[in-house]
Tab-separated table of C-alpha atoms (C1' of nucleotides) in Angstrom:
chain	number	residue	atom	x	y	z
A	1	MET	CA	5.287	-10.089	-40.476
A	2	GLN	CA	5.038	-11.735	-37.086
A	3	LEU	CA	7.837	-13.297	-35.078
A	4	PRO	CA	6.971	-16.947	-35.846
A	5	ASP	CA	7.049	-16.240	-39.579
A	6	ALA	CA	10.353	-14.431	-39.213
A	7	VAL	CA	11.748	-17.442	-37.374
A	8	ASP	CA	10.577	-19.711	-40.196
A	9	SER	CA	12.289	-17.564	-42.800
A	10	LEU	CA	15.464	-17.219	-40.781
A	11	SER	CA	15.546	-20.966	-40.117
A	12	ALA	CA	15.138	-21.669	-43.802
A	13	LEU	CA	18.088	-19.418	-44.623
A	14	ALA	CA	20.217	-20.652	-41.718
A	15	HIS	CA	21.770	-23.512	-43.648
A	16	ALA	CA	24.766	-23.332	-45.964
A	17	SER	CA	23.172	-25.159	-48.884
A	18	ARG	CA	19.840	-23.377	-48.597
A	19	LEU	CA	21.432	-19.959	-48.335
A	20	ALA	CA	23.504	-20.793	-51.409
A	21	VAL	CA	20.348	-21.888	-53.216
A	22	TYR	CA	18.582	-18.722	-52.242
A	23	ARG	CA	21.460	-16.523	-53.391
A	24	LEU	CA	21.461	-18.342	-56.692
A	25	LEU	CA	17.753	-17.730	-57.120
A	26	VAL	CA	17.780	-14.043	-56.242
A	27	ARG	CA	20.516	-13.623	-58.819
A	28	ALA	CA	18.541	-15.581	-61.352
A	29	GLY	CA	15.773	-13.029	-61.084
A	30	SER	CA	12.208	-13.680	-62.121
A	31	ASP	CA	13.306	-16.184	-64.742
A	32	GLY	CA	14.139	-18.562	-61.948
A	33	MET	CA	16.028	-21.803	-62.396
A	34	PRO	CA	15.008	-25.466	-62.715
A	35	ALA	CA	15.644	-27.718	-59.722
A	36	GLY	CA	18.074	-29.884	-61.641
A	37	GLU	CA	20.334	-26.986	-62.547
A	38	ILE	CA	20.278	-25.742	-58.969
A	39	ALA	CA	21.311	-29.200	-57.797
A	40	ARG	CA	24.247	-29.259	-60.217
A	41	ARG	CA	25.433	-25.782	-59.304
A	42	ILE	CA	25.168	-26.266	-55.561
A	43	ASP	CA	26.393	-29.843	-55.845
A	44	VAL	CA	23.781	-31.610	-53.758
A	45	LEU	CA	21.750	-34.704	-54.574
A	46	PRO	CA	18.380	-34.053	-56.224
A	47	ASN	CA	16.349	-35.522	-53.385
A	48	THR	CA	18.264	-33.567	-50.766
A	49	LEU	CA	17.832	-30.404	-52.786
A	50	SER	CA	14.134	-31.097	-53.084
A	51	ASN	CA	13.864	-31.144	-49.311
A	52	HIS	CA	15.712	-27.848	-49.110
A	53	LEU	CA	13.475	-26.278	-51.749
A	54	THR	CA	10.397	-27.472	-49.879
A	55	ILE	CA	11.689	-25.763	-46.741
A	56	LEU	CA	12.384	-22.520	-48.598
A	57	ASP	CA	8.971	-22.708	-50.217
A	58	ARG	CA	7.145	-23.293	-46.935
A	59	ALA	CA	8.999	-20.297	-45.526
A	60	GLY	CA	7.602	-18.254	-48.401
A	61	LEU	CA	11.038	-17.354	-49.706
A	62	VAL	CA	10.702	-19.036	-53.090
A	63	GLN	CA	7.976	-19.859	-55.558
A	64	SER	CA	7.725	-22.681	-58.068
A	65	ARG	CA	6.073	-23.328	-61.417
A	66	ARG	CA	6.159	-26.298	-63.717
A	67	ASP	CA	7.632	-26.024	-67.205
A	68	GLY	CA	7.436	-29.348	-68.973
A	69	ARG	CA	9.410	-31.883	-66.992
A	70	SER	CA	11.184	-29.195	-65.034
A	71	ILE	CA	10.047	-27.292	-62.025
A	72	ILE	CA	11.321	-23.738	-62.041
A	73	TYR	CA	12.065	-22.085	-58.727
A	74	SER	CA	12.385	-18.354	-58.220
A	75	ALA	CA	12.965	-16.063	-55.281
A	76	ASP	CA	10.056	-14.203	-53.705
A	77	TYR	CA	11.390	-10.669	-53.304
A	78	ASP	CA	8.354	-9.468	-51.403
A	79	ARG	CA	9.008	-11.963	-48.675
A	80	MET	CA	12.629	-10.906	-48.384
A	81	ARG	CA	11.592	-7.274	-48.197
A	82	ASP	CA	9.144	-8.145	-45.407
A	83	LEU	CA	11.821	-10.034	-43.527
A	84	LEU	CA	14.348	-7.228	-43.827
A	85	GLY	CA	11.655	-4.760	-42.855
A	86	PHE	CA	10.890	-6.817	-39.762
A	87	LEU	CA	14.522	-6.911	-38.727
A	88	ILE	CA	15.086	-3.241	-39.454
A	89	ALA	CA	11.865	-2.176	-37.777
A	90	ASP	CA	13.105	-3.926	-34.662
A	91	CYS	CA	16.002	-1.563	-34.399
A	92	CYS	CA	13.829	1.445	-33.681
A	93	GLY	CA	12.654	1.754	-30.122
A	94	GLY	CA	11.697	5.356	-30.579
A	95	ARG	CA	15.342	6.148	-31.081
A	96	PRO	CA	15.867	6.947	-34.743
A	97	GLU	CA	19.560	7.561	-34.199
A	98	ILE	CA	20.151	3.922	-33.336
A	99	CYS	CA	19.280	2.517	-36.703
A	100	ALA	CA	20.329	5.463	-38.789
A	101	PRO	CA	23.171	3.336	-40.192
A	102	PHE	CA	20.574	1.158	-41.879
A	103	VAL	CA	19.113	3.950	-43.917
A	104	GLY	CA	20.271	3.637	-47.468
A	105	ILE	CA	22.181	0.459	-46.768
A	106	ALA	CA	21.347	-0.780	-50.244
A	107	GLU	CA	23.255	2.067	-51.860
A	108	GLU	CA	26.077	1.669	-49.399
A	109	VAL	CA	26.528	-1.919	-50.443
A	110	GLY	CA	26.945	-0.742	-53.994
A	111	CYS	CA	23.678	-2.321	-54.948
A	112	CYS	CA	20.758	-0.827	-56.850
A	113	ALA	CA	22.660	2.382	-57.427
B	1	MET	CA	30.788	-11.057	-44.546
B	2	GLN	CA	31.190	-14.561	-45.880
B	3	LEU	CA	28.502	-17.200	-46.214
B	4	PRO	CA	29.506	-19.264	-43.147
B	5	ASP	CA	29.324	-16.185	-40.931
B	6	ALA	CA	25.956	-15.287	-42.392
B	7	VAL	CA	24.740	-18.806	-41.622
B	8	ASP	CA	25.951	-18.445	-38.045
B	9	SER	CA	24.089	-15.179	-37.591
B	10	LEU	CA	20.942	-16.464	-39.252
B	11	SER	CA	21.038	-19.638	-37.154
B	12	ALA	CA	21.414	-17.607	-34.000
B	13	LEU	CA	18.362	-15.548	-34.897
B	14	ALA	CA	16.335	-18.534	-36.103
B	15	HIS	CA	14.903	-19.343	-32.686
B	16	ALA	CA	11.863	-17.749	-31.093
B	17	SER	CA	13.486	-16.970	-27.753
B	18	ARG	CA	16.724	-15.723	-29.237
B	19	LEU	CA	14.978	-13.516	-31.772
B	20	ALA	CA	12.908	-12.082	-28.932
B	21	VAL	CA	16.077	-11.491	-26.922
B	22	TYR	CA	17.715	-9.790	-29.848
B	23	ARG	CA	14.725	-7.529	-30.470
B	24	LEU	CA	14.742	-6.573	-26.824
B	25	LEU	CA	18.407	-5.675	-27.004
B	26	VAL	CA	18.237	-3.615	-30.180
B	27	ARG	CA	15.443	-1.657	-28.530
B	28	ALA	CA	17.481	-1.252	-25.396
B	29	GLY	CA	20.135	0.527	-27.407
B	30	SER	CA	23.713	0.917	-26.274
B	31	ASP	CA	22.671	0.886	-22.621
B	32	GLY	CA	21.985	-2.796	-22.994
B	33	MET	CA	20.244	-4.931	-20.392
B	34	PRO	CA	21.424	-7.329	-17.666
B	35	ALA	CA	20.919	-11.035	-18.279
B	36	GLY	CA	18.563	-11.385	-15.345
B	37	GLU	CA	16.165	-8.772	-16.637
B	38	ILE	CA	16.215	-10.328	-20.095
B	39	ALA	CA	15.358	-13.684	-18.554
B	40	ARG	CA	12.404	-12.182	-16.699
B	41	ARG	CA	11.072	-10.354	-19.744
B	42	ILE	CA	11.412	-13.260	-22.138
B	43	ASP	CA	10.328	-15.718	-19.450
B	44	VAL	CA	13.057	-18.304	-19.774
B	45	LEU	CA	15.213	-19.882	-17.069
B	46	PRO	CA	18.517	-18.121	-16.373
B	47	ASN	CA	20.676	-21.042	-17.441
B	48	THR	CA	18.730	-21.558	-20.654
B	49	LEU	CA	18.987	-17.849	-21.414
B	50	SER	CA	22.699	-17.986	-20.765
B	51	ASN	CA	23.034	-20.609	-23.470
B	52	HIS	CA	21.059	-18.448	-25.872
B	53	LEU	CA	23.160	-15.400	-25.080
B	54	THR	CA	26.326	-17.401	-25.664
B	55	ILE	CA	25.028	-18.392	-29.088
B	56	LEU	CA	24.137	-14.805	-29.978
B	57	ASP	CA	27.522	-13.665	-28.740
B	58	ARG	CA	29.438	-16.254	-30.731
B	59	ALA	CA	27.480	-15.155	-33.789
B	60	GLY	CA	28.727	-11.636	-33.133
B	61	LEU	CA	25.233	-10.236	-32.756
B	62	VAL	CA	25.567	-9.108	-29.153
B	63	GLN	CA	28.304	-7.880	-26.833
B	64	SER	CA	28.632	-8.201	-23.085
B	65	ARG	CA	30.260	-6.296	-20.254
B	66	ARG	CA	30.276	-6.849	-16.535
B	67	ASP	CA	28.743	-4.316	-14.163
B	68	GLY	CA	29.071	-5.488	-10.597
B	69	ARG	CA	27.259	-8.781	-10.265
B	70	SER	CA	25.377	-8.254	-13.489
B	71	ILE	CA	26.469	-8.904	-17.020
B	72	ILE	CA	25.030	-6.379	-19.429
B	73	TYR	CA	24.264	-7.499	-22.931
B	74	SER	CA	23.794	-5.154	-25.865
B	75	ALA	CA	23.154	-5.531	-29.582
B	76	ASP	CA	25.986	-5.149	-32.055
B	77	TYR	CA	24.511	-2.904	-34.744
B	78	ASP	CA	27.519	-3.228	-37.027
B	79	ARG	CA	27.023	-6.941	-37.265
B	80	MET	CA	23.368	-6.528	-38.144
B	81	ARG	CA	24.239	-3.996	-40.799
B	82	ASP	CA	26.769	-6.423	-42.262
B	83	LEU	CA	24.208	-9.212	-42.268
B	84	LEU	CA	21.555	-7.086	-43.954
B	85	GLY	CA	24.159	-5.848	-46.400
B	86	PHE	CA	25.066	-9.424	-47.243
B	87	LEU	CA	21.470	-10.387	-47.863
B	88	ILE	CA	20.721	-7.258	-49.853
B	89	ALA	CA	23.924	-7.514	-51.862
B	90	ASP	CA	22.776	-10.949	-52.901
B	91	CYS	CA	19.796	-9.497	-54.673
B	92	CYS	CA	21.894	-7.777	-57.322
B	93	GLY	CA	23.139	-9.979	-60.092
B	94	GLY	CA	23.949	-7.038	-62.266
B	95	ARG	CA	20.241	-6.253	-62.391
B	96	PRO	CA	19.605	-3.149	-60.302
B	97	GLU	CA	15.898	-3.242	-61.032
B	98	ILE	CA	15.483	-6.508	-59.149
B	99	CYS	CA	16.355	-5.162	-55.751
B	100	ALA	CA	15.113	-1.638	-56.265
B	101	PRO	CA	12.341	-2.360	-53.723
B	102	PHE	CA	15.004	-2.651	-51.036
B	103	VAL	CA	16.327	0.836	-51.529
B	104	GLY	CA	15.134	3.033	-48.721
B	105	ILE	CA	13.388	0.171	-46.968
B	106	ALA	CA	14.243	1.716	-43.631
B	107	GLU	CA	12.182	4.797	-44.403
B	108	GLU	CA	9.409	2.689	-45.858
B	109	VAL	CA	9.109	0.775	-42.622
B	110	GLY	CA	8.542	4.065	-40.842
B	111	CYS	CA	11.878	3.748	-39.137
B	112	CYS	CA	14.654	6.268	-38.857
B	113	ALA	CA	12.615	8.864	-40.679
C	1	DT	C1'	34.654	-14.225	6.289
C	2	DC	C1'	29.925	-15.378	5.504
C	3	DT	C1'	25.650	-14.967	2.970
C	4	DA	C1'	22.929	-13.581	-0.785
C	5	DT	C1'	22.610	-12.412	-5.620
C	6	DA	C1'	23.810	-12.952	-10.606
C	7	DT	C1'	25.342	-15.740	-14.070
C	8	DT	C1'	27.573	-19.560	-16.136
C	9	DT	C1'	29.032	-24.394	-16.798
C	10	DC	C1'	28.240	-29.245	-16.771
C	11	DG	C1'	25.734	-33.363	-17.808
C	12	DA	C1'	21.920	-35.967	-19.336
C	13	DT	C1'	17.605	-36.458	-21.697
C	14	DT	C1'	14.561	-35.361	-25.286
C	15	DA	C1'	13.486	-33.394	-29.621
C	16	DT	C1'	14.673	-31.927	-34.054
C	17	DT	C1'	17.170	-31.670	-38.224
C	18	DC	C1'	20.065	-33.571	-41.917
C	19	DC	C1'	21.147	-36.769	-45.373
C	20	DG	C1'	20.889	-40.307	-48.769
C	21	DG	C1'	18.980	-44.751	-50.809
C	22	DA	C1'	15.033	-46.518	-52.870
C	23	DA	C1'	10.731	-46.049	-54.813
C	24	DA	C1'	6.925	-43.215	-56.627
C	25	DT	C1'	5.011	-39.526	-59.678
C	26	DA	C1'	4.904	-36.550	-63.766
C	27	DT	C1'	6.129	-35.280	-68.365
C	28	DC	C1'	8.074	-35.707	-72.903
C	29	DG	C1'	9.251	-37.857	-77.250
C	30	DA	C1'	9.483	-42.013	-80.114
D	1	DT	C1'	2.479	-47.509	-74.888
D	2	DC	C1'	7.299	-47.531	-73.666
D	3	DG	C1'	11.575	-45.662	-72.093
D	4	DA	C1'	14.112	-41.684	-70.588
D	5	DT	C1'	14.317	-37.516	-67.885
D	6	DA	C1'	13.010	-34.516	-63.899
D	7	DT	C1'	11.522	-34.190	-59.460
D	8	DT	C1'	9.403	-35.575	-55.307
D	9	DT	C1'	8.127	-38.617	-51.395
D	10	DC	C1'	9.086	-41.980	-47.982
D	11	DC	C1'	11.937	-43.841	-44.596
D	12	DG	C1'	15.709	-44.927	-41.716
D	13	DG	C1'	19.924	-43.807	-39.117
D	14	DA	C1'	23.249	-40.272	-37.699
D	15	DA	C1'	24.247	-35.840	-36.217
D	16	DT	C1'	22.880	-31.670	-33.979
D	17	DA	C1'	20.188	-28.634	-30.999
D	18	DA	C1'	17.139	-27.529	-26.963
D	19	DT	C1'	16.053	-27.802	-22.309
D	20	DC	C1'	16.568	-28.233	-17.470
D	21	DG	C1'	18.426	-29.659	-12.789
D	22	DA	C1'	22.403	-29.281	-10.180
D	23	DA	C1'	26.730	-27.527	-9.222
D	24	DA	C1'	30.302	-24.011	-9.926
D	25	DT	C1'	32.057	-19.191	-10.339
D	26	DA	C1'	32.063	-14.203	-9.446
D	27	DT	C1'	30.720	-10.130	-7.022
D	28	DA	C1'	28.696	-7.217	-3.370
D	29	DG	C1'	27.673	-6.034	1.196
D	30	DA	C1'	27.384	-6.958	6.217
DNA sequence: TCTATATTTCGATTATTCCGGAAATATCGA
DNA sequence: TCGATATTTCCGGAATAATCGAAATATAGA
């Protein structure tokens, strides 16, 4: 990942509604969730949500597929891993001790035990 | 970390110059770097950089201390760990397999071996 | 104290983003 | 085909952010 792409992803996530949408989708897993249900849960108008989803999609953070009348959105985990990798990689200027705290952060958070 | 704080941090990083500044600082380690040198390296005017540094500081991502006429800025690693933890924690909706790719990402990136 | 250096603050302009109403598009079932 | 549902697109105004010149503040050294 290059810096401009990282900025795009960070910008997409740097908004209360969009971050809430993204959290919802990563929790929904690969099943994803239709736009309408997202709108109800986050409590935003459908057209406003659509704009937010477009921004997340352009940033590569979510994917979409049509299922009948619904469009199902789901989180792109690869993109998140790339973004985290970019941020974590930044912390190492040849000094492993600096970013040692980041090793195994997933376990520390009580996630993916 | 709560969502509003995460949004603040993400917003602060969602700007090309500020992300570049932050990368510079995490590489500089705890020694930090004076504002003037940052401005030269990133190639932005001192007053513009000062605004960016204020934003990063308010987001809790950097710290500052005075040294003579210079003000030394340094990255706050705890805040970054909290932010990454927040994002990673999001990936686990009771489904450890979803975010398994994030476990040990630091090593994967070739960082902090 | 005076001057130079380092950084910040202020103020104004420009650019960008956010939001919602209205209309358009797509799909399903009758 | 028709009407209902789901979602997107278009467009305008309002709010927010970015940038820079100029002035202000703080420190060091002569």
